[in-house]
Short mmCIF file of C-alpha atoms in Angstrom, two decimals:
data_model
loop_
_atom_site.label_atom_id
_atom_site.label_comp_id
_atom_site.label_asym_id
_atom_site.label_seq_id
_atom_site.Cartn_x
_atom_site.Cartn_y
_atom_site.Cartn_z
CA MET J 129 -6.61 52.05 49.96
CA ALA J 130 -9.37 50.20 51.89
CA LYS J 131 -9.14 46.48 51.87
CA ASN J 132 -12.47 46.17 50.10
CA SER J 133 -12.11 49.06 47.64
CA ASN J 134 -12.02 46.96 44.52
CA ALA J 135 -14.97 44.78 45.70
CA LEU J 136 -16.96 47.97 46.29
CA LYS J 137 -16.01 49.21 42.86
CA PHE J 138 -17.27 45.99 41.36
CA ILE J 139 -20.55 46.18 43.20
CA LYS J 140 -21.08 49.91 42.28
CA LEU J 141 -20.46 49.17 38.64
CA LEU J 142 -22.79 46.20 38.80
CA LEU J 143 -25.52 48.38 40.36
CA ASN J 144 -25.12 50.80 37.47
CA HIS J 145 -25.10 48.15 34.73
CA GLU J 146 -27.86 48.74 32.25
CA MET J 147 -29.52 45.32 33.03
CA VAL J 148 -29.59 46.00 36.69
CA LEU J 149 -30.90 49.57 36.23
CA ASP J 150 -33.56 48.20 33.98
CA LEU J 151 -35.04 46.09 36.78
CA ASP J 152 -36.37 49.31 38.32
CA HIS J 153 -38.78 49.50 35.35
CA HIS J 154 -40.31 46.07 35.91
CA ASP J 155 -42.53 44.88 38.69
CA ASP J 156 -43.92 41.58 39.93
CA GLN J 157 -47.39 41.62 41.63
CA GLY J 158 -47.14 45.38 42.16
CA VAL J 159 -43.57 45.35 43.67
CA LYS J 160 -40.56 46.57 41.65
CA VAL J 161 -37.94 43.90 41.00
CA THR J 162 -35.39 46.18 42.57
CA THR J 163 -37.45 46.46 45.72
CA HIS J 164 -37.67 42.67 45.97
CA THR J 165 -33.92 42.42 45.29
CA TYR J 166 -33.16 44.78 48.21
CA ASP J 167 -35.52 42.74 50.40
CA VAL J 168 -33.77 39.45 49.56
CA LEU J 169 -30.35 40.90 50.54
CA LYS J 170 -31.85 42.41 53.70
CA ILE J 171 -33.39 38.98 54.72
CA SER J 172 -30.16 37.17 53.83
CA PHE J 173 -28.19 39.52 56.09
CA GLU J 174 -30.66 39.02 58.97
CA GLU J 175 -30.28 35.27 58.70
CA ILE J 176 -26.47 35.49 58.81
CA ARG J 177 -26.59 37.91 61.76
CA ARG J 178 -28.98 35.57 63.57
CA ASP J 179 -26.93 32.43 62.97
CA TYR J 180 -23.47 33.74 64.04
CA ARG J 181 -22.05 35.38 67.03
CA ASP J 182 -20.90 38.33 64.98
CA LEU J 183 -20.02 39.18 61.31
CA LYS J 184 -16.39 38.51 61.85
CA GLU J 185 -17.22 34.91 62.69
CA ALA J 186 -19.75 34.71 59.83
CA ARG J 187 -17.11 35.94 57.35
CA GLU J 188 -15.05 32.82 58.01
CA LYS J 189 -18.05 30.54 57.27
CA VAL J 190 -19.97 32.41 54.55
CA ASP J 191 -18.90 34.12 51.35
CA PHE J 192 -20.43 37.62 51.66
CA PHE J 193 -19.36 38.74 48.13
CA SER J 194 -21.11 35.82 46.48
CA ILE J 195 -24.30 36.56 48.37
CA VAL J 196 -24.33 40.32 47.61
CA VAL J 197 -23.54 39.93 43.90
CA GLY J 198 -25.71 36.81 43.58
CA VAL J 199 -28.68 38.63 44.98
CA ILE J 200 -28.20 41.70 42.84
CA ILE J 201 -28.33 39.69 39.62
CA HIS J 202 -30.63 36.81 40.68
CA ASP J 203 -33.68 38.18 38.83
CA LEU J 204 -31.98 39.79 35.85
CA SER J 205 -34.05 37.79 33.38
CA LYS J 206 -37.26 39.37 34.72
CA GLY J 207 -36.18 42.37 32.65
CA SER J 208 -34.26 40.80 29.81
CA ILE J 209 -36.98 38.39 28.73
CA ARG J 210 -39.58 41.04 28.60
CA LYS J 211 -37.36 43.27 26.43
CA ALA J 212 -36.59 40.31 24.18
CA ASP J 213 -40.28 39.29 23.84
CA GLU J 214 -39.38 35.84 25.25
CA LYS J 215 -42.43 33.60 25.48
CA LEU J 216 -41.21 31.88 28.71
CA SER J 217 -41.49 33.70 32.07
CA HIS J 218 -38.67 34.03 34.58
CA SER J 219 -39.97 31.06 36.53
CA GLN J 220 -40.36 28.95 33.39
CA MET J 221 -36.83 29.85 32.34
CA MET J 222 -35.52 28.61 35.72
CA ILE J 223 -37.03 25.15 34.92
CA LYS J 224 -36.79 24.83 31.17
CA LYS J 225 -33.84 27.08 30.10
CA PRO J 226 -31.40 27.43 33.03
CA GLU J 227 -28.55 27.83 30.53
CA TYR J 228 -30.11 31.21 29.53
CA ILE J 229 -30.01 32.32 33.14
CA ILE J 230 -26.39 31.18 33.60
CA LYS J 231 -25.05 32.75 30.40
CA GLU J 232 -26.74 36.06 31.16
CA ALA J 233 -25.24 36.16 34.63
CA GLU J 234 -21.78 35.18 33.42
CA ARG J 235 -21.92 37.86 30.68
CA VAL J 236 -22.75 40.63 33.11
CA LEU J 237 -20.02 39.56 35.54
CA SER J 238 -17.44 39.35 32.69
CA GLU J 239 -18.33 42.90 31.51
CA ILE J 240 -17.61 44.28 34.98
CA GLU J 241 -14.39 42.29 35.18
CA GLU J 242 -13.26 43.73 31.89
CA VAL J 243 -13.95 47.32 33.04
CA LEU J 244 -11.89 46.82 36.17
CA ASN J 245 -9.30 44.63 34.65
CA LEU J 246 -9.92 42.20 37.52
CA LYS J 247 -11.11 38.67 37.59
CA ILE J 248 -13.31 37.11 40.23
CA VAL J 249 -11.70 34.12 41.84
CA ASP J 250 -13.16 31.02 40.00
CA LYS J 251 -14.65 29.36 43.02
CA ILE J 252 -16.51 32.58 43.94
CA LYS J 253 -17.73 33.19 40.42
CA LYS J 254 -19.14 29.71 40.22
CA ASN J 255 -20.83 30.19 43.53
CA ILE J 256 -22.38 33.48 42.35
CA THR J 257 -23.85 31.81 39.20
CA HIS J 258 -24.98 28.90 41.27
CA ILE J 259 -26.84 31.20 43.67
CA VAL J 260 -28.53 32.73 40.59
CA ILE J 261 -29.58 29.51 38.90
CA SER J 262 -30.70 27.75 42.06
CA HIS J 263 -32.62 30.51 43.95
CA HIS J 264 -35.96 28.97 43.10
CA GLY J 265 -35.09 25.72 44.98
CA LYS J 266 -37.53 22.95 44.28
CA TRP J 267 -39.47 25.16 41.88
CA GLY J 268 -36.41 25.36 39.55
CA LYS J 269 -34.28 22.81 37.71
CA ILE J 270 -31.20 23.33 39.87
CA GLN J 271 -31.23 22.96 43.59
CA PRO J 272 -28.95 25.06 45.94
CA ASN J 273 -25.94 23.09 47.12
CA THR J 274 -23.75 25.75 48.81
CA LYS J 275 -24.36 27.47 52.10
CA GLU J 276 -24.73 30.81 50.34
CA ALA J 277 -27.18 29.52 47.76
CA HIS J 278 -29.41 28.06 50.55
CA ILE J 279 -29.39 31.43 52.38
CA VAL J 280 -30.39 33.36 49.23
CA HIS J 281 -33.06 30.78 48.35
CA ARG J 282 -34.66 31.01 51.78
CA ALA J 283 -34.55 34.79 51.58
CA ASP J 284 -36.06 34.83 48.06
CA MET J 285 -38.88 32.48 49.16
CA TYR J 286 -39.66 34.56 52.32
CA SER J 287 -39.69 37.77 50.26
CA ALA J 288 -41.87 36.38 47.52
CA LYS J 289 -44.33 34.90 50.07
CA TYR J 290 -44.63 37.79 52.50
CA HIS J 291 -43.38 40.94 50.76
CA ARG J 292 -44.32 40.61 47.16
CA ILE J 293 -48.03 41.39 47.32
CA ASN J 294 -49.65 44.30 45.60
CA PRO J 295 -50.40 46.72 48.55
CA ILE J 296 -53.82 47.63 47.31
CA GLY J 297 -56.66 47.47 49.79
CA ALA J 298 -60.37 47.30 49.22
CA ASP J 299 -60.78 50.79 50.60
CA LYS J 300 -58.88 52.31 47.67
CA ILE J 301 -60.77 50.28 45.19
CA LEU J 302 -64.15 51.10 46.66
CA LYS J 303 -63.32 54.79 46.63
CA LEU J 304 -63.02 54.65 42.85
CA MET J 305 -65.99 52.37 42.43
CA SER J 306 -68.17 54.79 44.44
CA GLU J 307 -67.21 57.40 41.85
CA GLY J 308 -68.52 55.17 39.10
CA VAL J 309 -65.20 53.68 37.88
CA ASN J 310 -65.58 50.13 36.59
CA LEU J 311 -63.30 47.20 37.57
CA ASP J 312 -61.26 47.27 34.38
CA GLU J 313 -60.50 51.01 34.85
CA VAL J 314 -59.74 50.44 38.54
CA ALA J 315 -57.26 47.74 37.52
CA LYS J 316 -55.56 50.14 35.07
CA LYS J 317 -55.42 52.85 37.65
CA PHE J 318 -53.53 50.58 40.04
CA ASN J 319 -51.50 48.91 37.33
CA CYS J 320 -52.76 45.44 38.25
CA THR J 321 -55.07 42.73 36.92
CA THR J 322 -58.82 42.60 37.59
CA GLY J 323 -58.01 39.36 39.41
CA VAL J 324 -56.11 41.39 42.14
CA ILE J 325 -59.03 43.77 42.38
CA LYS J 326 -61.54 40.96 42.79
CA ASP J 327 -59.31 39.25 45.35
CA ARG J 328 -59.15 42.36 47.58
CA LEU J 329 -62.98 42.82 47.38
CA LYS J 330 -63.47 39.15 48.21
CA ARG J 331 -61.24 39.39 51.28
CA ALA J 332 -63.02 42.48 52.58
CA LYS J 333 -66.46 40.84 52.08
CA HIS J 334 -65.27 37.78 53.91
CA GLU J 335 -64.05 39.83 56.91
CA LEU J 336 -67.26 41.78 57.05
CA ARG J 337 -69.46 38.74 56.31
CA LEU J 338 -71.14 40.49 53.46
CA LYS J 339 -72.61 38.54 50.55
CA ASN J 340 -71.88 40.73 47.53
CA THR J 341 -69.91 43.75 46.23
CA LYS J 342 -73.10 45.91 46.33
CA GLN J 343 -73.33 45.36 50.08
CA LEU J 344 -69.65 46.04 50.39
CA LEU J 345 -69.97 49.30 48.43
CA GLY J 346 -72.85 50.36 50.68
CA TYR J 347 -70.79 49.60 53.80
CA TYR J 348 -67.89 51.67 52.41
CA LYS J 349 -70.09 54.69 51.60
CA SER J 350 -71.41 54.51 55.13
CA LYS J 351 -68.21 53.83 57.15
CA LYS J 352 -65.43 54.97 54.78
CA LYS J 353 -63.24 52.24 56.36
CA ILE J 354 -62.83 48.69 55.03
CA PRO J 355 -60.62 45.92 56.34
CA ILE J 356 -57.86 44.73 54.00
CA GLY J 357 -58.33 41.06 54.97
CA ASP J 358 -57.47 38.82 57.85
CA ASP J 359 -54.63 39.70 60.31
CA PHE J 360 -52.07 37.67 58.37
CA PHE J 361 -52.87 39.26 54.99
CA THR J 362 -53.09 42.75 56.56
CA LYS J 363 -49.57 42.20 58.02
CA ARG J 364 -48.18 41.18 54.63
CA VAL J 365 -49.64 44.25 52.98
CA ARG J 366 -48.45 46.61 55.63
CA GLU J 367 -44.91 45.16 55.52
CA THR J 368 -44.80 45.39 51.68
CA GLU J 369 -46.00 49.08 51.91
CA LYS J 370 -43.27 49.80 54.34
CA LEU J 371 -40.65 48.10 52.16
CA ILE J 372 -41.78 49.94 48.99
CA LYS J 373 -41.67 53.32 50.72
CA ALA J 374 -38.23 52.68 52.14
CA VAL J 375 -36.76 51.86 48.68
CA ASP J 376 -38.58 54.71 47.03
CA ARG J 377 -37.33 57.15 49.63
CA LEU J 378 -33.70 56.01 50.14
CA GLY J 379 -32.99 54.48 46.73
CA PHE J 380 -32.11 50.91 45.74
CA GLU J 381 -28.41 51.51 45.17
CA ASN J 382 -27.96 53.38 48.43
CA LEU J 383 -29.64 50.67 50.38
CA ILE J 384 -27.50 47.93 48.86
CA LEU J 385 -24.35 49.83 49.53
CA GLU J 386 -25.38 50.43 53.12
CA ASN J 387 -25.56 46.71 53.81
CA PRO J 388 -23.10 45.79 56.63
CA LEU J 389 -21.77 42.76 54.70
CA LEU J 390 -19.91 45.03 52.40
CA ASN J 391 -17.64 46.28 55.19
CA TYR J 392 -16.27 42.74 55.63
CA LEU J 393 -15.28 42.08 52.05
CA GLU J 394 -11.54 41.47 51.35
CA ASP J 395 -10.29 42.20 47.86
CA ASP J 396 -7.37 39.80 48.00
CA LYS J 397 -9.69 36.86 48.57
CA ILE J 398 -12.22 37.89 45.94
CA LEU J 399 -10.53 39.50 42.95
CA LYS J 400 -7.22 39.03 41.04
CA ARG J 401 -5.57 41.05 38.44
CA LYS J 402 -6.41 39.64 34.95
CA GLU J 403 -2.87 39.82 33.66
CA ILE J 404 -1.67 37.62 36.44
CA ASN J 405 -4.32 34.99 35.94
CA GLU J 406 -3.78 34.93 32.15
CA ARG J 407 0.04 34.63 32.60
CA LYS J 408 -0.39 31.70 34.95
CA SER J 409 -2.73 30.07 32.50
CA ARG J 410 -0.24 30.42 29.71
CA CYS J 411 2.62 29.06 31.75
CA SER J 412 0.59 26.05 32.81
CA THR J 413 -0.12 25.12 29.25
CA SER J 414 3.47 25.66 27.96
#
């Protein structure tokens, strides 16, 4: 049996938990929550690889299991609060009701433990829930205070800033407008707000130094090519498009399981048989 077989079983079960699967049906600014989740793990891995000589050295300094599991469940409430018709958003929950976030994460972890009859080592489990509750950093109530939490927080912030942008350009919008579709219908077509539509048109007008949408529409009919925005914005859109296509093509679960961090997990440092833990607990109280 591979030294990480139980850790992999745990992660596979987690990826197929109904609350994690549900994240594929929710998006944030045009990007699926699962796509963002994969991106956060990818960025976390890239930081680890950059900061250490190799992954063997990094394994001695960083808890890979906490990072992988923490990332997978860090945005669970983006699905659960919508299904529960909760009035607060995920971001508001992170500030006003962090106990909701913690209990939700603990419940999911406990359900997987029950199925496997294994228990995550207490220190690691606490680190996982800390990663979840602190990933917003100064924009949440709880600040990251472990190495792993800081890594995930930085990765989440980078992904949110650069790779969570609805990859709709003014060219796609103007194509529909040239066919007589109004802004509200364009927004429905692209599953976004009219605010996003107006933003893309504004950026294109700025780049072309045009005064109004009528001039922009005329330019499109003539040239059939419209800039998305400045170089920085265009780079963000292209990177987001590439990310979305990769997850759609290869699958969220497959991409998570292909992450090199999983090869360095060690069962005996992460998981214990529940009977052993419970027996020790009884003996210590007798």
